[in-house]
């Protein structure tokens, strides 16, 4: 049912529970399956580069920037899906910009003034307790609500032993 929708998905669960596999399954069974699927590990991108990676940048936006500028991942994935893994690692200023994308369906490149419309589905994942982070002021409540259109908690395999034979026969036929 989640795959049939264009709503934002928030996958939660312990590390190693298969959140990326679940995100890929949702994408592959959606109407966007023929378009881009870009998995982005938010914790693997240095904090000073996250905005440029997600939103792109105009020429001369910062020292070391490509002289022609560059499209960000959200623009590259137009009509497709972006999987934001470890979204709980994003700093508050980036959370504000991501919220704006979810609300307005447009981006503005770093150093730019032009608004660029994007039609992208967001699937986010985290092992962190975002509700607790909201209470502590480390995650924006309005972004959390926007991400929780379809919340899906994935329990660890230790809590679903009945799945072990099914998974074993799938991976070792």
Coordinates of N, CA, C and O in Angstrom, one line a residue:
X1 N 0.8 -1.2 0.0 CA 0.0 0.0 0.0 C 0.9 1.2 0.0 O 0.5 2.2 -0.6
X2 N 2.0 1.2 0.7 CA 2.9 2.4 0.8 C 3.5 2.6 -0.6 O 3.6 3.8 -1.0
X3 N 3.8 1.6 -1.3 CA 4.4 1.8 -2.6 C 3.5 2.5 -3.6 O 3.9 3.2 -4.5
X4 N 2.2 2.2 -3.5 CA 1.2 2.8 -4.4 C 1.0 4.3 -4.2 O 0.5 5.0 -5.1
X5 N 1.5 4.8 -3.1 CA 1.3 6.2 -2.8 C 2.6 7.0 -3.1 O 3.6 6.4 -3.4
X6 N 2.4 8.3 -3.2 CA 3.6 9.2 -3.3 C 4.0 9.8 -2.0 O 4.9 10.6 -2.0
X7 N 3.4 9.4 -0.9 CA 3.6 10.0 0.4 C 5.0 9.6 0.9 O 5.7 8.6 0.5
X8 N 5.5 10.5 1.7 CA 6.8 10.4 2.3 C 6.8 9.2 3.3 O 5.8 9.0 4.0
X9 N 7.9 8.5 3.4 CA 8.0 7.3 4.2 C 9.1 7.5 5.2 O 10.2 7.9 4.9
X10 N 8.9 7.1 6.5 CA 9.9 7.1 7.5 C 10.1 5.7 8.0 O 9.2 5.2 8.6
X11 N 11.2 5.1 7.7 CA 11.6 3.8 8.2 C 12.4 3.9 9.4 O 13.4 4.6 9.4
X12 N 12.0 3.2 10.5 CA 12.8 3.2 11.7 C 13.1 1.8 12.1 O 12.4 0.8 11.7
X13 N 14.2 1.6 12.8 CA 14.6 0.3 13.3 C 16.1 0.3 13.6 O 16.8 1.2 13.2
X14 N 16.5 -0.7 14.3 CA 17.9 -0.9 14.7 C 18.8 -0.9 13.5 O 18.3 -1.3 12.4
X15 N 20.0 -0.6 13.6 CA 21.0 -0.8 12.5 C 21.0 -2.3 12.1 O 20.9 -3.2 12.9
X16 N 21.0 -2.5 10.8 CA 21.1 -3.8 10.3 C 19.7 -4.5 10.1 O 19.7 -5.7 9.8
X17 N 18.6 -3.8 10.3 CA 17.3 -4.5 10.1 C 16.8 -4.5 8.7 O 15.8 -5.1 8.4
X18 N 17.5 -3.9 7.8 CA 17.1 -3.9 6.4 C 16.3 -2.7 5.9 O 15.4 -2.9 5.0
X19 N 16.6 -1.6 6.5 CA 15.8 -0.4 6.1 C 16.0 0.0 4.6 O 15.1 0.3 3.9
X20 N 17.3 -0.2 4.1 CA 17.5 0.1 2.7 C 16.9 -0.9 1.8 O 16.3 -0.5 0.7
X21 N 16.8 -2.1 2.2 CA 16.1 -3.2 1.4 C 14.6 -2.8 1.3 O 14.0 -2.9 0.3
X22 N 14.1 -2.4 2.4 CA 12.7 -2.0 2.5 C 12.4 -0.8 1.6 O 11.4 -0.8 0.8
X23 N 13.3 0.2 1.6 CA 13.2 1.4 0.8 C 13.3 1.0 -0.7 O 12.5 1.5 -1.5
X24 N 14.2 0.1 -1.0 CA 14.3 -0.3 -2.4 C 13.0 -1.1 -2.9 O 12.6 -0.9 -4.0
X25 N 12.5 -1.9 -2.0 CA 11.3 -2.6 -2.3 C 10.1 -1.6 -2.6 O 9.4 -1.8 -3.5
X26 N 10.0 -0.6 -1.7 CA 8.9 0.4 -1.9 C 9.1 1.0 -3.3 O 8.2 1.2 -4.0
X27 N 10.3 1.5 -3.6 CA 10.6 2.1 -4.8 C 10.3 1.2 -6.0 O 9.7 1.6 -7.0
X28 N 10.8 0.0 -6.0 CA 10.6 -0.9 -7.1 C 9.2 -1.3 -7.4 O 8.8 -1.7 -8.5
X29 N 8.3 -1.1 -6.4 CA 6.9 -1.4 -6.6 C 6.0 -0.2 -6.7 O 4.8 -0.2 -6.5
X30 N 6.7 1.0 -6.9 CA 5.9 2.2 -7.1 C 5.8 2.6 -8.5 O 6.5 2.1 -9.4
X31 N 5.0 3.7 -8.8 CA 4.9 4.2 -10.1 C 6.2 4.9 -10.6 O 6.4 5.2 -11.7
X32 N 7.1 5.2 -9.7 CA 8.3 5.9 -10.0 C 9.5 4.9 -10.3 O 10.6 5.3 -10.5
X33 N 9.2 3.6 -10.3 CA 10.2 2.6 -10.5 C 11.1 2.7 -11.7 O 12.2 2.3 -11.7
X34 N 10.6 3.3 -12.8 CA 11.4 3.5 -14.0 C 12.3 4.7 -13.9 O 13.2 4.9 -14.7
X35 N 12.1 5.5 -12.9 CA 12.9 6.8 -12.7 C 14.0 6.5 -11.7 O 14.2 5.5 -11.1
X36 N 14.8 7.6 -11.4 CA 15.9 7.5 -10.5 C 15.6 7.0 -9.1 O 14.5 7.4 -8.6
X37 N 16.5 6.2 -8.5 CA 16.4 5.9 -7.1 C 17.8 6.2 -6.6 O 18.8 5.6 -6.9
X38 N 17.9 7.3 -5.7 CA 19.2 7.7 -5.2 C 19.3 7.5 -3.7 O 18.7 8.3 -2.9
X39 N 20.0 6.5 -3.3 CA 20.2 6.3 -1.8 C 21.4 7.3 -1.4 O 22.4 7.3 -2.0
X40 N 21.1 8.0 -0.3 CA 22.1 9.0 0.2 C 22.2 8.7 1.7 O 21.3 8.8 2.4
X41 N 23.5 8.4 2.1 CA 23.7 8.2 3.5 C 24.1 9.6 4.1 O 25.2 10.1 3.9
X42 N 23.2 10.1 4.9 CA 23.3 11.5 5.4 C 24.5 11.6 6.4 O 25.1 12.6 6.6
X43 N 24.9 10.5 7.0 CA 26.0 10.5 8.0 C 27.3 10.4 7.3 O 28.3 10.6 7.9
X44 N 27.3 10.0 6.0 CA 28.6 9.8 5.3 C 29.1 11.1 4.6 O 30.2 11.1 4.1
X45 N 28.2 12.1 4.5 CA 28.6 13.3 3.8 C 29.0 14.3 4.9 O 28.3 14.6 5.8
X46 N 30.2 14.9 4.7 CA 30.6 15.9 5.7 C 29.6 17.1 5.8 O 29.0 17.5 4.8
X47 N 29.3 17.5 7.0 CA 28.2 18.5 7.3 C 28.3 19.7 6.5 O 27.3 20.3 6.1
X48 N 29.5 20.2 6.1 CA 29.7 21.4 5.3 C 29.3 21.2 3.8 O 29.2 22.1 3.1
X49 N 29.2 19.9 3.4 CA 28.9 19.6 2.0 C 27.4 19.1 1.8 O 27.0 18.9 0.7
X50 N 26.7 18.8 2.9 CA 25.4 18.2 2.8 C 24.5 19.1 1.9 O 23.8 18.5 1.0
X51 N 24.4 20.4 2.2 CA 23.5 21.2 1.4 C 23.8 21.2 -0.1 O 23.0 21.1 -0.9
X52 N 25.1 21.3 -0.4 CA 25.6 21.3 -1.8 C 25.2 19.9 -2.5 O 24.8 19.9 -3.6
X53 N 25.3 18.8 -1.7 CA 25.0 17.5 -2.3 C 23.5 17.4 -2.5 O 23.1 16.8 -3.5
X54 N 22.7 17.8 -1.6 CA 21.3 17.6 -1.7 C 20.6 18.6 -2.7 O 19.8 18.3 -3.5
X55 N 21.0 19.9 -2.5 CA 20.3 21.0 -3.3 C 21.1 21.5 -4.5 O 20.6 22.3 -5.3
X56 N 22.4 21.1 -4.6 CA 23.2 21.6 -5.7 C 23.7 23.0 -5.4 O 23.5 23.5 -4.3
X57 N 24.5 23.6 -6.3 CA 25.1 24.9 -6.1 C 25.3 25.6 -7.4 O 25.4 25.0 -8.4
X58 N 25.3 26.9 -7.3 CA 25.6 27.7 -8.5 C 27.1 28.0 -8.6 O 27.8 27.8 -7.6
X59 N 27.6 28.4 -9.7 CA 29.0 28.7 -9.9 C 29.4 29.8 -8.9 O 28.7 30.7 -8.6
X60 N 30.6 29.6 -8.3 CA 31.1 30.5 -7.4 C 30.5 30.5 -6.0 O 30.7 31.4 -5.2
X61 N 29.7 29.6 -5.7 CA 28.9 29.5 -4.5 C 29.9 29.4 -3.3 O 29.6 29.9 -2.2
X62 N 31.0 28.7 -3.4 CA 32.0 28.6 -2.4 C 33.3 28.2 -3.0 O 33.4 27.8 -4.1
X63 N 34.3 28.3 -2.2 CA 35.7 28.0 -2.6 C 35.8 26.5 -3.0 O 35.3 25.7 -2.2
X64 N 36.3 26.2 -4.1 CA 36.4 24.8 -4.6 C 35.2 24.3 -5.3 O 35.2 23.2 -5.8
X65 N 34.2 25.2 -5.5 CA 33.0 24.7 -6.2 C 33.3 24.6 -7.7 O 34.1 25.4 -8.2
X66 N 32.6 23.7 -8.4 CA 32.8 23.5 -9.8 C 32.4 24.9 -10.5 O 31.4 25.5 -10.1
X67 N 33.2 25.3 -11.5 CA 33.0 26.6 -12.1 C 31.7 26.7 -12.8 O 31.2 27.8 -13.2
X68 N 31.1 25.6 -13.1 CA 29.8 25.6 -13.8 C 28.6 25.4 -12.9 O 27.4 25.4 -13.3
X69 N 28.9 25.2 -11.6 CA 27.8 24.8 -10.7 C 27.5 23.3 -10.8 O 28.1 22.6 -11.6
X70 N 26.5 22.9 -10.0 CA 26.1 21.5 -10.1 C 24.7 21.2 -9.6 O 24.3 21.9 -8.6
X71 N 24.0 20.3 -10.2 CA 22.7 19.9 -9.7 C 22.9 19.1 -8.4 O 23.9 18.3 -8.3
X72 N 21.9 19.2 -7.5 CA 21.9 18.4 -6.3 C 21.2 17.1 -6.5 O 20.5 16.9 -7.5
X73 N 21.3 16.2 -5.6 CA 20.6 14.9 -5.7 C 19.1 15.0 -5.8 O 18.5 14.2 -6.5
X74 N 18.5 16.0 -5.1 CA 17.1 16.1 -5.2 C 16.6 16.6 -6.6 O 15.6 16.2 -7.1
X75 N 17.5 17.3 -7.3 CA 17.2 17.8 -8.6 C 17.4 16.6 -9.6 O 16.7 16.4 -10.6
X76 N 18.5 15.9 -9.4 CA 18.9 14.8 -10.3 C 17.8 13.7 -10.2 O 17.4 13.1 -11.3
X77 N 17.2 13.5 -9.1 CA 16.1 12.5 -8.9 C 14.7 13.0 -9.3 O 13.8 12.3 -9.0
X78 N 14.6 14.1 -10.0 CA 13.3 14.6 -10.3 C 12.5 13.5 -11.0 O 12.9 12.8 -11.9
X79 N 11.3 13.3 -10.5 CA 10.3 12.3 -10.9 C 10.6 10.9 -10.3 O 9.9 9.9 -10.5
X80 N 11.7 10.8 -9.5 CA 12.1 9.6 -8.9 C 12.0 9.6 -7.4 O 11.1 10.3 -6.9
X81 N 12.9 8.8 -6.8 CA 12.8 8.6 -5.3 C 14.2 8.9 -4.8 O 15.2 8.4 -5.3
X82 N 14.3 9.6 -3.6 CA 15.5 9.7 -2.9 C 15.4 9.0 -1.6 O 14.4 9.2 -0.9
X83 N 16.3 8.2 -1.2 CA 16.4 7.5 0.0 C 17.4 8.2 0.9 O 18.6 8.1 0.7
X84 N 16.9 8.9 2.0 CA 17.8 9.6 2.9 C 18.0 8.7 4.1 O 17.2 8.7 5.1
X85 N 19.1 7.9 4.1 CA 19.4 7.0 5.1 C 20.1 7.8 6.2 O 20.9 8.8 6.0
X86 N 19.9 7.5 7.5 CA 20.4 8.2 8.6 C 20.0 9.7 8.7 O 20.8 10.5 8.9
X87 N 18.7 9.9 8.4 CA 18.3 11.3 8.4 C 18.4 12.0 9.7 O 18.5 13.2 9.8
X88 N 18.5 11.2 10.8 CA 18.6 11.8 12.1 C 20.0 12.5 12.3 O 20.2 13.2 13.3
X89 N 20.9 12.3 11.4 CA 22.2 12.9 11.5 C 22.2 14.3 10.9 O 23.3 15.0 11.0
X90 N 21.2 14.7 10.2 CA 21.2 16.1 9.5 C 21.1 17.2 10.6 O 20.4 17.1 11.5
X91 N 21.9 18.2 10.3 CA 21.9 19.4 11.3 C 20.7 20.2 11.0 O 20.0 20.2 9.9
X92 N 20.3 21.0 12.0 CA 19.0 21.8 11.9 C 18.9 22.7 10.7 O 17.8 22.7 10.1
X93 N 20.0 23.4 10.3 CA 19.8 24.2 9.0 C 19.4 23.4 7.8 O 18.6 23.9 7.0
X94 N 20.0 22.2 7.7 CA 19.7 21.4 6.5 C 18.2 20.9 6.7 O 17.5 20.7 5.7
X95 N 17.8 20.6 7.9 CA 16.4 20.1 8.2 C 15.4 21.2 7.7 O 14.4 20.8 7.1
X96 N 15.8 22.5 7.9 CA 14.9 23.6 7.5 C 14.7 23.5 6.0 O 13.6 23.7 5.4
X97 N 15.8 23.4 5.3 CA 15.8 23.4 3.8 C 15.1 22.1 3.3 O 14.3 22.2 2.3
X98 N 15.2 21.0 3.9 CA 14.5 19.8 3.5 C 13.0 19.9 3.7 O 12.2 19.6 2.9
X99 N 12.7 20.5 4.8 CA 11.3 20.8 5.1 C 10.7 21.6 4.0 O 9.6 21.4 3.5
X100 N 11.4 22.6 3.6 CA 10.9 23.5 2.5 C 10.7 22.7 1.2 O 9.7 23.0 0.5
X101 N 11.5 21.8 0.9 CA 11.3 21.0 -0.3 C 10.0 20.2 -0.1 O 9.3 20.1 -1.1
X102 N 9.8 19.6 1.0 CA 8.6 18.8 1.2 C 7.4 19.6 1.2 O 6.3 19.1 0.7
X103 N 7.4 20.8 1.6 CA 6.3 21.7 1.6 C 6.0 22.3 0.2 O 4.8 22.4 -0.2
X104 N 7.0 22.8 -0.4 CA 6.8 23.6 -1.7 C 7.1 22.8 -2.9 O 6.8 23.2 -4.0
X105 N 7.8 21.6 -2.8 CA 8.2 20.8 -4.0 C 9.1 21.6 -4.9 O 9.0 21.5 -6.1
X106 N 10.0 22.4 -4.3 CA 11.0 23.1 -5.1 C 12.3 23.3 -4.3 O 12.2 23.2 -3.0
X107 N 13.4 23.5 -5.0 CA 14.7 23.7 -4.3 C 15.2 25.0 -4.8 O 14.8 25.6 -5.8
X108 N 16.2 25.4 -4.0 CA 17.0 26.6 -4.4 C 18.5 26.1 -4.2 O 18.8 25.7 -3.1
X109 N 19.3 26.2 -5.2 CA 20.7 25.7 -5.1 C 21.4 26.7 -4.2 O 21.1 27.9 -4.0
X110 N 22.5 26.2 -3.5 CA 23.3 27.0 -2.7 C 23.9 28.1 -3.5 O 24.5 27.8 -4.6
X111 N 23.8 29.3 -3.1 CA 24.3 30.5 -3.8 C 23.4 30.9 -4.9 O 23.7 31.9 -5.6
X112 N 22.2 30.3 -5.0 CA 21.3 30.7 -6.1 C 20.1 31.4 -5.6 O 19.8 31.4 -4.4
X113 N 19.4 32.0 -6.5 CA 18.1 32.7 -6.2 C 16.9 32.1 -6.9 O 15.8 32.3 -6.5
X114 N 17.2 31.3 -7.9 CA 16.1 30.7 -8.7 C 15.5 29.5 -8.0 O 16.2 28.7 -7.5
X115 N 14.2 29.4 -8.0 CA 13.5 28.2 -7.4 C 13.3 27.2 -8.6 O 12.8 27.6 -9.6
X116 N 13.6 26.0 -8.3 CA 13.6 24.9 -9.3 C 12.6 23.9 -8.8 O 12.8 23.3 -7.7
X117 N 11.5 23.7 -9.5 CA 10.5 22.7 -9.1 C 11.1 21.3 -9.2 O 11.8 21.0 -10.1
X118 N 10.7 20.5 -8.2 CA 11.2 19.1 -8.2 C 10.0 18.2 -7.8 O 9.2 18.5 -6.9
X119 N 9.9 17.1 -8.5 CA 8.8 16.1 -8.2 C 9.6 14.8 -7.7 O 10.0 14.0 -8.5
X120 N 9.8 14.7 -6.4 CA 10.7 13.7 -5.9 C 10.0 13.1 -4.7 O 9.4 13.8 -3.8
X121 N 10.0 11.8 -4.6 CA 9.5 11.1 -3.4 C 10.6 10.9 -2.4 O 11.7 10.5 -2.8
X122 N 10.4 11.2 -1.1 CA 11.4 11.0 -0.1 C 11.0 9.8 0.7 O 9.9 9.6 1.3
X123 N 12.0 8.9 0.8 CA 11.9 7.8 1.8 C 13.1 8.0 2.7 O 14.3 8.1 2.3
X124 N 12.9 8.2 4.0 CA 13.9 8.4 5.0 C 14.0 7.3 6.0 O 13.1 6.5 6.1
X125 N 15.2 7.1 6.5 CA 15.4 6.1 7.5 C 16.3 6.5 8.6 O 17.2 7.4 8.4
X126 N 16.1 5.9 9.8 CA 17.0 6.2 10.9 C 16.9 5.1 11.9 O 15.9 4.4 12.0
X127 N 18.0 5.0 12.7 CA 18.0 4.0 13.8 C 17.8 4.9 15.1 O 17.6 4.3 16.2
X128 N 17.8 6.2 15.0 CA 17.7 7.1 16.1 C 16.2 7.2 16.5 O 15.3 7.1 15.7
X129 N 15.9 7.6 17.7 CA 14.6 7.9 18.2 C 14.3 9.4 17.9 O 14.7 10.3 18.6
X130 N 13.6 9.6 16.7 CA 13.4 11.0 16.3 C 12.4 11.7 17.2 O 12.6 12.9 17.4
X131 N 11.5 11.0 17.8 CA 10.6 11.7 18.8 C 11.4 12.2 20.0 O 11.1 13.4 20.4
X132 N 12.3 11.5 20.4 CA 13.2 12.0 21.5 C 14.0 13.2 21.1 O 14.2 14.1 21.8
X133 N 14.5 13.1 19.9 CA 15.3 14.2 19.3 C 14.5 15.4 19.2 O 15.0 16.5 19.4
X134 N 13.2 15.3 18.8 CA 12.3 16.4 18.7 C 12.1 17.1 20.1 O 12.3 18.3 20.2
X135 N 11.9 16.2 21.1 CA 11.7 16.7 22.5 C 13.0 17.5 22.9 O 12.9 18.5 23.7
X136 N 14.2 17.0 22.5 CA 15.4 17.6 22.9 C 15.9 18.8 22.1 O 16.9 19.4 22.3
X137 N 15.1 19.1 21.0 CA 15.4 20.2 20.2 C 16.5 19.9 19.1 O 17.0 20.8 18.5
X138 N 16.7 18.6 18.9 CA 17.8 18.3 17.9 C 17.2 17.9 16.6 O 18.0 17.6 15.6
X139 N 15.9 17.8 16.5 CA 15.2 17.5 15.2 C 13.9 18.3 15.2 O 13.2 18.3 16.1
X140 N 13.7 18.9 14.0 CA 12.5 19.7 13.9 C 11.2 18.9 13.9 O 11.1 18.0 13.2
X141 N 10.3 19.4 14.7 CA 9.0 18.7 14.9 C 8.2 18.7 13.6 O 7.6 17.7 13.2
X142 N 8.2 19.9 12.9 CA 7.5 20.0 11.6 C 8.1 19.1 10.5 O 7.3 18.5 9.8
X143 N 9.4 18.9 10.5 CA 10.0 18.0 9.5 C 9.6 16.5 9.9 O 9.2 15.7 9.0
X144 N 9.6 16.2 11.2 CA 9.3 14.9 11.6 C 7.8 14.5 11.2 O 7.6 13.5 10.7
X145 N 6.9 15.5 11.4 CA 5.5 15.3 10.9 C 5.4 15.0 9.4 O 4.7 14.2 8.9
X146 N 6.2 15.8 8.7 CA 6.2 15.7 7.2 C 6.8 14.3 6.8 O 6.4 13.8 5.7
X147 N 7.8 13.8 7.5 CA 8.4 12.5 7.2 C 7.5 11.4 7.6 O 7.5 10.3 7.0
X148 N 6.6 11.5 8.6 CA 5.8 10.5 9.1 C 4.5 10.3 8.4 O 3.5 9.8 9.0
X149 N 4.4 10.6 7.1 CA 3.1 10.3 6.4 C 2.9 8.8 6.4 O 1.8 8.4 6.7
X150 N 3.9 8.1 6.2 CA 3.9 6.6 6.3 C 5.0 6.1 7.2 O 6.1 5.8 6.7
X151 N 4.8 6.1 8.5 CA 5.9 5.6 9.4 C 5.9 4.0 9.3 O 4.8 3.4 9.4
X152 N 7.1 3.5 9.3 CA 7.2 2.0 9.3 C 8.3 1.6 10.1 O 9.5 1.9 9.8
X153 N 8.0 0.9 11.3 CA 9.1 0.4 12.1 C 9.4 -1.0 11.7 O 8.5 -1.8 11.6
X154 N 10.7 -1.2 11.5 CA 11.2 -2.6 11.1 C 11.8 -3.2 12.3 O 12.9 -2.8 12.7
X155 N 11.2 -4.3 12.8 CA 11.8 -4.9 14.0 C 13.0 -5.7 13.6 O 13.1 -6.2 12.5
X156 N 13.9 -5.9 14.5 CA 15.1 -6.7 14.3 C 14.8 -8.1 14.1 O 13.7 -8.6 14.6
X157 N 15.6 -8.8 13.4 CA 15.3 -10.2 13.1 C 15.2 -11.0 14.4 O 14.5 -12.0 14.5
X158 N 15.9 -10.6 15.5 CA 15.8 -11.3 16.8 C 14.4 -11.3 17.3 O 14.0 -12.2 18.1
X159 N 13.6 -10.3 16.9 CA 12.2 -10.2 17.3 C 11.2 -10.9 16.4 O 10.0 -10.9 16.6
X160 N 11.7 -11.5 15.3 CA 10.9 -12.2 14.3 C 11.6 -13.5 13.9 O 11.9 -13.6 12.7
X161 N 11.7 -14.4 14.8 CA 12.5 -15.6 14.4 C 11.8 -16.4 13.4 O 12.4 -17.2 12.7
X162 N 10.5 -16.3 13.2 CA 9.8 -17.0 12.2 C 10.2 -16.6 10.8 O 10.0 -17.4 9.8
X163 N 10.8 -15.5 10.6 CA 11.3 -15.0 9.3 C 12.6 -15.7 8.9 O 13.0 -15.6 7.7
X164 N 13.3 -16.2 9.9 CA 14.7 -16.8 9.6 C 14.6 -17.9 8.5 O 15.4 -17.8 7.5
X165 N 13.8 -18.9 8.6 CA 13.7 -19.9 7.6 C 13.4 -19.3 6.2 O 14.0 -19.7 5.2
X166 N 12.5 -18.4 6.1 CA 12.1 -17.8 4.9 C 13.3 -17.0 4.2 O 13.6 -17.2 3.1
X167 N 14.0 -16.3 5.1 CA 15.1 -15.5 4.6 C 16.3 -16.5 4.2 O 16.9 -16.3 3.1
X168 N 16.5 -17.5 5.0 CA 17.5 -18.5 4.6 C 17.3 -19.1 3.3 O 18.2 -19.3 2.5
X169 N 16.0 -19.5 3.1 CA 15.7 -20.2 1.8 C 15.8 -19.2 0.6 O 16.1 -19.7 -0.5
X170 N 15.5 -18.0 0.9 CA 15.7 -17.0 -0.2 C 17.1 -16.7 -0.6 O 17.5 -16.7 -1.8
X171 N 18.0 -16.6 0.4 CA 19.4 -16.3 0.1 C 20.2 -17.5 -0.1 O 21.3 -17.4 -0.8
X172 N 19.8 -18.7 0.3 CA 20.5 -19.9 0.1 C 19.5 -21.0 -0.4 O 19.2 -21.9 0.3
X173 N 19.1 -20.9 -1.7 CA 18.1 -21.8 -2.2 C 18.6 -23.3 -2.3 O 19.6 -23.7 -2.4

